[in-house]
Amino acid sequence: MKKLKMFSAFVVCFLFVAFSVHATGYRTGFNDYQIEEVENLNLGKSVEKVWSLTYKGSENPVTVIKRHTSDGAVYVVNSKFFEVCYGSTSKGFGTRTLKRSWSSVPSQINEVVINPEEMKKQQIITPKKIDDGQALGLIASYLPGLLNDQYTHLLN
């Protein structure tokens, strides 16, 4: 009888921990990703480079467009259903407001998919200016956290 109570307590604790991890938004499905530079694109003077970010098992790559501004480098992350901007300036690396002229997704759709609280939390991911490789790694790592839970399938 004592073993049964111990086993029951263990199962209850395990379920509680599993539920807590899910409720905090911890996502393990986005640890594996691939970033490839896209060549031969004529996207205008302000576009420096373009990459394709694909998470493991996904058929929906996300496009990362690097633009140069007077403040530093800006990385615009686009998909069919959302877009977000990260900036690398002297103030650090993190989310930034996306210029309307760079936007292609209707704001009504973008506002539903992107979590505004997470946008605020990611305004400063690192307090220093970083290079393309570091920026792409941070974007790939932090991007899934920006999406509301019901829309993470957009990256899969």
GROMACS .gro file of C-alpha atoms in nm:
model
  156
    1MET     CA    1   0.000   0.000   0.000
    2LYS     CA    2   0.284   0.237   0.083
    3LYS     CA    3   0.446   0.169  -0.257
    4LEU     CA    4   0.120   0.252  -0.431
    5LYS     CA    5   0.101   0.589  -0.251
    6MET     CA    6   0.463   0.667  -0.340
    7PHE     CA    7   0.400   0.573  -0.703
    8SER     CA    8   0.084   0.786  -0.712
    9ALA     CA    9   0.270   1.083  -0.563
   10PHE     CA   10   0.546   1.038  -0.822
   11VAL     CA   11   0.293   1.033  -1.108
   12VAL     CA   12   0.116   1.345  -0.977
   13CYS     CA   13   0.450   1.530  -0.944
   14PHE     CA   14   0.555   1.423  -1.293
   15LEU     CA   15   0.228   1.544  -1.445
   16PHE     CA   16   0.255   1.873  -1.257
   17VAL     CA   17   0.608   1.935  -1.384
   18ALA     CA   18   0.514   1.838  -1.740
   19PHE     CA   19   0.217   2.074  -1.734
   20SER     CA   20   0.425   2.356  -1.583
   21VAL     CA   21   0.689   2.327  -1.853
   22HIS     CA   22   0.421   2.339  -2.123
   23ALA     CA   23   0.249   2.635  -1.957
   24THR     CA   24   0.570   2.840  -1.947
   25GLY     CA   25   0.607   2.809  -2.322
   26TYR     CA   26   0.928   2.605  -2.313
   27ARG     CA   27   0.958   2.465  -2.662
   28THR     CA   28   1.208   2.197  -2.751
   29GLY     CA   29   1.096   2.148  -3.112
   30PHE     CA   30   1.288   2.453  -3.231
   31ASN     CA   31   1.640   2.359  -3.122
   32ASP     CA   32   1.738   2.226  -3.465
   33TYR     CA   33   1.738   2.473  -3.750
   34GLN     CA   34   1.925   2.547  -4.069
   35ILE     CA   35   2.023   2.888  -4.204
   36GLU     CA   36   2.120   2.926  -4.569
   37GLU     CA   37   2.217   3.242  -4.753
   38VAL     CA   38   1.997   3.318  -5.053
   39GLU     CA   39   2.197   3.430  -5.356
   40ASN     CA   40   2.120   3.632  -5.669
   41LEU     CA   41   1.834   3.843  -5.540
   42ASN     CA   42   1.779   4.196  -5.662
   43LEU     CA   43   1.584   4.350  -5.375
   44GLY     CA   44   1.712   4.706  -5.390
   45LYS     CA   45   1.990   4.918  -5.247
   46SER     CA   46   1.891   4.894  -4.883
   47VAL     CA   47   1.896   4.512  -4.875
   48GLU     CA   48   2.242   4.373  -4.798
   49LYS     CA   49   2.182   4.000  -4.755
   50VAL     CA   50   1.898   3.747  -4.739
   51TRP     CA   51   1.885   3.416  -4.555
   52SER     CA   52   1.637   3.132  -4.530
   53LEU     CA   53   1.574   2.997  -4.179
   54THR     CA   54   1.418   2.652  -4.162
   55TYR     CA   55   1.340   2.462  -3.843
   56LYS     CA   56   1.380   2.083  -3.841
   57GLY     CA   57   1.083   1.908  -3.998
   58SER     CA   58   0.944   2.229  -4.144
   59GLU     CA   59   0.843   2.294  -4.501
   60ASN     CA   60   0.778   2.662  -4.427
   61PRO     CA   61   1.106   2.852  -4.420
   62VAL     CA   62   1.124   3.200  -4.275
   63THR     CA   63   1.310   3.471  -4.466
   64VAL     CA   64   1.557   3.698  -4.287
   65ILE     CA   65   1.643   4.019  -4.475
   66LYS     CA   66   1.935   4.232  -4.360
   67ARG     CA   67   1.902   4.604  -4.421
   68HIS     CA   68   2.144   4.877  -4.327
   69THR     CA   69   2.013   5.190  -4.155
   70SER     CA   70   2.182   5.494  -4.003
   71ASP     CA   71   2.161   5.325  -3.659
   72GLY     CA   72   2.309   4.992  -3.767
   73ALA     CA   73   2.191   4.663  -3.912
   74VAL     CA   74   1.825   4.560  -3.913
   75TYR     CA   75   1.705   4.203  -3.969
   76VAL     CA   76   1.347   4.176  -4.097
   77VAL     CA   77   1.204   3.828  -4.039
   78ASN     CA   78   0.919   3.745  -4.281
   79SER     CA   79   0.677   3.461  -4.332
   80LYS     CA   80   0.333   3.448  -4.492
   81PHE     CA   81   0.160   3.514  -4.160
   82PHE     CA   82   0.393   3.725  -3.949
   83GLU     CA   83   0.693   3.953  -3.958
   84VAL     CA   84   0.917   4.100  -3.695
   85CYS     CA   85   1.224   4.320  -3.691
   86TYR     CA   86   1.546   4.274  -3.493
   87GLY     CA   87   1.812   4.543  -3.480
   88SER     CA   88   2.183   4.539  -3.403
   89THR     CA   89   2.289   4.889  -3.300
   90SER     CA   90   2.522   5.049  -3.049
   91LYS     CA   91   2.236   5.010  -2.796
   92GLY     CA   92   2.239   4.633  -2.839
   93PHE     CA   93   2.050   4.359  -3.023
   94GLY     CA   94   1.677   4.299  -2.991
   95THR     CA   95   1.333   4.354  -3.138
   96ARG     CA   96   1.253   4.683  -3.306
   97THR     CA   97   0.949   4.845  -3.462
   98LEU     CA   98   0.910   4.740  -3.824
   99LYS     CA   99   0.879   5.020  -4.081
  100ARG     CA  100   0.552   5.009  -4.271
  101SER     CA  101   0.735   5.033  -4.602
  102TRP     CA  102   0.914   4.705  -4.521
  103SER     CA  103   0.593   4.531  -4.415
  104SER     CA  104   0.406   4.285  -4.634
  105VAL     CA  105   0.178   4.112  -4.380
  106PRO     CA  106  -0.145   4.291  -4.277
  107SER     CA  107  -0.108   4.432  -3.925
  108GLN     CA  108  -0.431   4.263  -3.812
  109ILE     CA  109  -0.280   3.920  -3.884
  110ASN     CA  110   0.062   4.006  -3.745
  111GLU     CA  111  -0.089   4.133  -3.417
  112VAL     CA  112  -0.271   3.804  -3.364
  113VAL     CA  113   0.036   3.586  -3.427
  114ILE     CA  114   0.303   3.789  -3.243
  115ASN     CA  115   0.292   3.814  -2.863
  116PRO     CA  116   0.336   4.183  -2.764
  117GLU     CA  117   0.465   4.095  -2.415
  118GLU     CA  118   0.742   3.883  -2.564
  119MET     CA  119   0.825   4.162  -2.809
  120LYS     CA  120   0.887   4.391  -2.511
  121LYS     CA  121   1.094   4.127  -2.332
  122GLN     CA  122   1.314   4.080  -2.637
  123GLN     CA  123   1.389   4.449  -2.694
  124ILE     CA  124   1.738   4.394  -2.554
  125ILE     CA  125   1.862   4.038  -2.595
  126THR     CA  126   2.226   4.144  -2.571
  127PRO     CA  127   2.357   4.492  -2.484
  128LYS     CA  128   2.623   4.499  -2.755
  129LYS     CA  129   2.632   4.524  -3.132
  130ILE     CA  130   2.680   4.180  -3.292
  131ASP     CA  131   2.773   4.033  -3.630
  132ASP     CA  132   2.550   3.847  -3.879
  133GLY     CA  133   2.632   3.499  -3.749
  134GLN     CA  134   2.545   3.586  -3.391
  135ALA     CA  135   2.235   3.776  -3.499
  136LEU     CA  136   2.103   3.485  -3.705
  137GLY     CA  137   2.165   3.241  -3.419
  138LEU     CA  138   1.982   3.465  -3.173
  139ILE     CA  139   1.694   3.519  -3.416
  140ALA     CA  140   1.657   3.143  -3.470
  141SER     CA  141   1.664   3.083  -3.094
  142TYR     CA  142   1.432   3.364  -2.984
  143LEU     CA  143   1.184   3.378  -3.274
  144PRO     CA  144   0.969   3.082  -3.158
  145GLY     CA  145   0.915   3.262  -2.827
  146LEU     CA  146   0.761   3.560  -3.005
  147LEU     CA  147   0.477   3.356  -3.151
  148ASN     CA  148   0.164   3.299  -2.947
  149ASP     CA  149   0.132   2.932  -2.847
  150GLN     CA  150  -0.150   2.856  -3.091
  151TYR     CA  151   0.064   2.978  -3.386
  152THR     CA  152   0.394   2.799  -3.329
  153HIS     CA  153   0.287   2.553  -3.600
  154LEU     CA  154   0.368   2.829  -3.851
  155LEU     CA  155   0.736   2.748  -3.792
  156ASN     CA  156   0.689   2.370  -3.827
   0.00000   0.00000   0.00000
